[in-house]
mmCIF file of C-alpha atoms in Angstrom:
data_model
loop_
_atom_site.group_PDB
_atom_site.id
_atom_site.type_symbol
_atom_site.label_atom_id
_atom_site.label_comp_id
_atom_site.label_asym_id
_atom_site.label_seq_id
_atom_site.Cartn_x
_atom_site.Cartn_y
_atom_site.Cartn_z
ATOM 1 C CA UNK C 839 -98.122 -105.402 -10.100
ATOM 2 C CA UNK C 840 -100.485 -104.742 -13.020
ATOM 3 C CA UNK C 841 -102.540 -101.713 -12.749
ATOM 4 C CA UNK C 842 -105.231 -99.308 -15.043
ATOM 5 C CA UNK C 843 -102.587 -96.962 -17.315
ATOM 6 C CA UNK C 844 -103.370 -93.191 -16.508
ATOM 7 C CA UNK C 845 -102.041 -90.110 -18.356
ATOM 8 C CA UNK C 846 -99.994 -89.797 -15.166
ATOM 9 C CA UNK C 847 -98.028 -92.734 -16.949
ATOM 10 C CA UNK C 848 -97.395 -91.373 -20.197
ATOM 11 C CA UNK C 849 -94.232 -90.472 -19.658
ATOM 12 C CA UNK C 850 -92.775 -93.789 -17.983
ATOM 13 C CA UNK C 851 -94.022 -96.094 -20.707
ATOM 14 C CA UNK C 852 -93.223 -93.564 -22.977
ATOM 15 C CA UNK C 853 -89.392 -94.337 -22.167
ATOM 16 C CA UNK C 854 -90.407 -98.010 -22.519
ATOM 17 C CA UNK C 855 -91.673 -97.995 -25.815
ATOM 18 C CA UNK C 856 -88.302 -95.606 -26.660
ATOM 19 C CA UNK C 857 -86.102 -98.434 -25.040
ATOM 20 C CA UNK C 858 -87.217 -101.349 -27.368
ATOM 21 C CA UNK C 859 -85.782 -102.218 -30.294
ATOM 22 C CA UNK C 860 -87.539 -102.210 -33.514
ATOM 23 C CA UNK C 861 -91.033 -100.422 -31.894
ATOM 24 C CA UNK C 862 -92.910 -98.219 -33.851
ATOM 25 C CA UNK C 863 -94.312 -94.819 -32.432
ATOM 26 C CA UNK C 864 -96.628 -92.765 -34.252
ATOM 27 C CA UNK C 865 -95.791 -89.109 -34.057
ATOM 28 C CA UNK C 866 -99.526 -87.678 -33.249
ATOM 29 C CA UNK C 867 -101.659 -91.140 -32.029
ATOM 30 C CA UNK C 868 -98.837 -91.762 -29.569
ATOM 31 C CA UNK C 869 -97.974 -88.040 -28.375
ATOM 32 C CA UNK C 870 -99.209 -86.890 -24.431
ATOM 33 C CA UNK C 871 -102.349 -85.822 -26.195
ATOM 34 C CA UNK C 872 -102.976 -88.397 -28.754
ATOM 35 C CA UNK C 873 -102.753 -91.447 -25.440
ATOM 36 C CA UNK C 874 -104.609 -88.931 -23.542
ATOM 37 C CA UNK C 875 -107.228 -88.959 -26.037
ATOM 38 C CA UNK C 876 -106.839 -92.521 -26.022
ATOM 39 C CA UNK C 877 -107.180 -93.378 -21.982
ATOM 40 C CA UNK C 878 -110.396 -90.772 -21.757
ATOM 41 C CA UNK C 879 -112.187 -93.174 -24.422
ATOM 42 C CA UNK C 880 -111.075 -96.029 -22.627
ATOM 43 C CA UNK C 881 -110.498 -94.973 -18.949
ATOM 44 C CA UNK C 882 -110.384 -98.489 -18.057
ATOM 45 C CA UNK C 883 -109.174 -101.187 -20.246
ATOM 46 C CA UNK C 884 -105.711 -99.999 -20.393
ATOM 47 C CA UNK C 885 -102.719 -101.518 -18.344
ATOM 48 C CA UNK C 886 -98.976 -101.345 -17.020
ATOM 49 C CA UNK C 887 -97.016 -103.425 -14.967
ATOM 50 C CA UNK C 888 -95.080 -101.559 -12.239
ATOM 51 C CA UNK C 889 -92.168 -103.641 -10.834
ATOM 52 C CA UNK C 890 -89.657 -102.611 -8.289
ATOM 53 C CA UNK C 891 -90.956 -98.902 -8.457
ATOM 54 C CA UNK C 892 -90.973 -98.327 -12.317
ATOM 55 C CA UNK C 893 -93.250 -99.068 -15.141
ATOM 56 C CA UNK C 894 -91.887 -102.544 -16.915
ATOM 57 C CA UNK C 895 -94.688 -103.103 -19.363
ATOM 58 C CA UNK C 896 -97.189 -101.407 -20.754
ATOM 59 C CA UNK C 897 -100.763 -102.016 -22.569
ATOM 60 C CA UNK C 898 -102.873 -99.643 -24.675
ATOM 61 C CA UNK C 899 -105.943 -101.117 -24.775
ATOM 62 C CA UNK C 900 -109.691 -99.937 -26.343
ATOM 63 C CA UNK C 901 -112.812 -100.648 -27.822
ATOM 64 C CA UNK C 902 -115.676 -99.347 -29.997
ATOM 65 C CA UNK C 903 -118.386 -101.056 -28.241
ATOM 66 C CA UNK C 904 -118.119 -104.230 -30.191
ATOM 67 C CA UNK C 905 -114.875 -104.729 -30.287
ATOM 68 C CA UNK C 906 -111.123 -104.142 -28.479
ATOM 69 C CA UNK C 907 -107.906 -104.040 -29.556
ATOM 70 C CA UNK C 908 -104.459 -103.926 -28.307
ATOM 71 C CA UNK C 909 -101.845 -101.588 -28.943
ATOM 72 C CA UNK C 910 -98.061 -101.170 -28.162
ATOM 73 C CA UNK C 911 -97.932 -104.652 -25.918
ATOM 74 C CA UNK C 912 -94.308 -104.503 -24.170
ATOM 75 C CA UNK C 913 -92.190 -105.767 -21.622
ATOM 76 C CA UNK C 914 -88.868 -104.428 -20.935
ATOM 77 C CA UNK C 915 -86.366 -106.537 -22.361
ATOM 78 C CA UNK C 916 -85.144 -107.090 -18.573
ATOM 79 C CA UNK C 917 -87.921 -108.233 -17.234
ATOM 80 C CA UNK C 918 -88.937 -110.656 -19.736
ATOM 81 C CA UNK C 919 -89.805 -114.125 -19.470
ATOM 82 C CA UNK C 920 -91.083 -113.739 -15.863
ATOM 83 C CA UNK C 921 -94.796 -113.550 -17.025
ATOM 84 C CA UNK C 922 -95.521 -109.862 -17.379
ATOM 85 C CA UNK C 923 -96.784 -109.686 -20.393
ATOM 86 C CA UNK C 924 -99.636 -112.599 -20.015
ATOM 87 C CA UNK C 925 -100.530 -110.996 -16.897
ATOM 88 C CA UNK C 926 -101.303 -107.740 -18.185
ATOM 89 C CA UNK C 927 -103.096 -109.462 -21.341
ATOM 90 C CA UNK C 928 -105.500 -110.902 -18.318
ATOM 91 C CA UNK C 929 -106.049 -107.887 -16.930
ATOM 92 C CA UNK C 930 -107.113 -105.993 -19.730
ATOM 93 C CA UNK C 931 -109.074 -109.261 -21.167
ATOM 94 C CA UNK C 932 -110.833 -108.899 -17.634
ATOM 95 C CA UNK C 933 -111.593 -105.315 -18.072
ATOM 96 C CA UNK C 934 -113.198 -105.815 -21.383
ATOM 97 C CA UNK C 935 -115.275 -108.705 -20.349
ATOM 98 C CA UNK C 936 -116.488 -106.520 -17.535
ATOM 99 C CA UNK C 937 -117.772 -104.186 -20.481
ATOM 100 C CA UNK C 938 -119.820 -107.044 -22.532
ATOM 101 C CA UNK C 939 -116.590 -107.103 -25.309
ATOM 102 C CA UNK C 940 -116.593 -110.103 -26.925
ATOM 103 C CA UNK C 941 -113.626 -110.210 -29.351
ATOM 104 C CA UNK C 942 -110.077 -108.605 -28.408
ATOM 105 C CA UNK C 943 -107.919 -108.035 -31.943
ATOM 106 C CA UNK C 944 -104.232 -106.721 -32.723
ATOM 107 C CA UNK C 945 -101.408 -106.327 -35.210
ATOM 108 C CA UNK C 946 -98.437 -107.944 -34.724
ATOM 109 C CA UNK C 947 -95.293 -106.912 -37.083
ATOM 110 C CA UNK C 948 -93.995 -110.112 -39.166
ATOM 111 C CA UNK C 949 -90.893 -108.868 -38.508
ATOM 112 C CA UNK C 950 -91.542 -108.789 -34.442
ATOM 113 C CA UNK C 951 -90.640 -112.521 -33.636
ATOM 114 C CA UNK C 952 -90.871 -112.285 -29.989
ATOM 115 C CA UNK C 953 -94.274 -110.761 -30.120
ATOM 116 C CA UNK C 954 -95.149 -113.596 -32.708
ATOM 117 C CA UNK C 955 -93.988 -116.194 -30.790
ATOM 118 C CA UNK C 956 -96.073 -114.606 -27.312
ATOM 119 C CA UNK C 957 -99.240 -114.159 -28.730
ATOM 120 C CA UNK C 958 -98.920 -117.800 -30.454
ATOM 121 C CA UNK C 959 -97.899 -119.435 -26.952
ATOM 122 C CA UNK C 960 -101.027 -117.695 -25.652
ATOM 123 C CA UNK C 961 -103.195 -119.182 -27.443
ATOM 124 C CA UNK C 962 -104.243 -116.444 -30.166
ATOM 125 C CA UNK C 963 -105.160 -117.237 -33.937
ATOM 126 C CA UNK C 964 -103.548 -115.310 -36.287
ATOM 127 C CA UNK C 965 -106.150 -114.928 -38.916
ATOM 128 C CA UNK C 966 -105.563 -116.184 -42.651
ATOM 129 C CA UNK C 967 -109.260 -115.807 -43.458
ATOM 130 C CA UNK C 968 -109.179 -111.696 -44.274
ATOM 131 C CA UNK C 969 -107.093 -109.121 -45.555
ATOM 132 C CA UNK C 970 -106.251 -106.195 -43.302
ATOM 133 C CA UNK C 971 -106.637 -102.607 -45.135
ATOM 134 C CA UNK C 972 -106.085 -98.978 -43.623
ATOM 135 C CA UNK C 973 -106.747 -95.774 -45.204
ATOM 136 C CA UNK C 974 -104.571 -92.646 -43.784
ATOM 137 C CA UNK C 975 -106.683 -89.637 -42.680
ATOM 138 C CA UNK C 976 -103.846 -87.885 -41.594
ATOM 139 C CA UNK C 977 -100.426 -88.280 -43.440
ATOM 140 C CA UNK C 978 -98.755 -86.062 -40.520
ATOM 141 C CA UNK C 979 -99.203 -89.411 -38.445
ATOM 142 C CA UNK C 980 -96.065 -91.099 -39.370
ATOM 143 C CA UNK C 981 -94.471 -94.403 -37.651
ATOM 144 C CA UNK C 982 -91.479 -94.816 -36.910
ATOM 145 C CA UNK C 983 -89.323 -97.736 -35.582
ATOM 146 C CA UNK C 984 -87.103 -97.537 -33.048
ATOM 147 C CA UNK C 985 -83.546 -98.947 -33.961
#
C-alpha cells in the first residue's frame, strides 16, 4: 500500500536505504533533521510503500514551485519486480499534479543499472540536451555509498 512518507518513517526507510547495495546517503541532507526539513517543505509529495507491515520502498519527493524532483527511489531488493516502484512513482506524480507541477526531474547513477533500466521502461527521457552542474555549499555534506 503506497502512502504520504512522514518523519514518523524516517527510521524504517532509513534501514531501507542502509540495506541496498551501492546507495548513496548524504550525512546532513539525509539525517532525521535534514528529511525532516525535507517532508515540512513538501508535506505531501513524498511516498512509501508499506507491505506486509513494514516499509518496502520509499520516495523522497519535492518541488520549488515549478518544478519536482525525486530522490532516493527504492524498493527492497525482495520485493522487487512486483510493481512497487511504478506505483509509488504514480502516486507522487499524482500529488504533484494536484499542486500545478508540470515537470518531475532526477539523477540516476550510471553506475545504478537497475534504476537505469526502471526509469527507461517507464517511459522517462534521459536528457542529452544539457549538462548537469552542482556547486557544494556545505562540504560537511558528504555521500556515501553503501557497499
Amino acid at each position: 500500500m503506497v502512502r504520504v512518507m512522514t518523519i514518523d518513517d524516517y527510521d524504517e526507510v532509513y534501514s531501507l536505504w542502509m540495506s541496498i547495495h551501492g546507495f548513496g546517503i548524504r550525512s546532513i541532507d539525509d539525517s532525521r533533521e535534514g528529511v525532516e526539513r525535507f517532508l515540512k517543505r513538501n508535506p505531501t509529495t513524498s511516498a512509501v510503500d508499506v507491505e506486509d507491515g513494514k516499509i518496502v520502498g520509499a520516495i523522497l519527493c519535492g518541488h520549488d514551485g515549478r518544478r519536482a524532483c525525486f530522490y532516493h527511489v527504492c524498493v527492497s531488493e525482495k520485493y522487487r519486480m512486483h510493481g512497487i516502484g511504478k506505483k509509488m512513482v504514480e502516486f507522487c506524480v499524482s500529488k504533484l499534479k494536484e499542486e500545478h507541477i508540470n515537470k518531475v526531474c532526477l539523477n540516476a547513477f550510471v553506475t545504478n543499472v537497475i534504476g537505469n533500466k526502471f526509469w527507461q521502461k517507464m517511459g522517462w527521457s534521459m536528457r542529452s540536451d544539457m549538462n548537469y552542474y552542482d556547486f557544494v555549499l556545505n562540504e560537511d555534506n558528504l555521500t556515501i555509498f553503501n557497499e
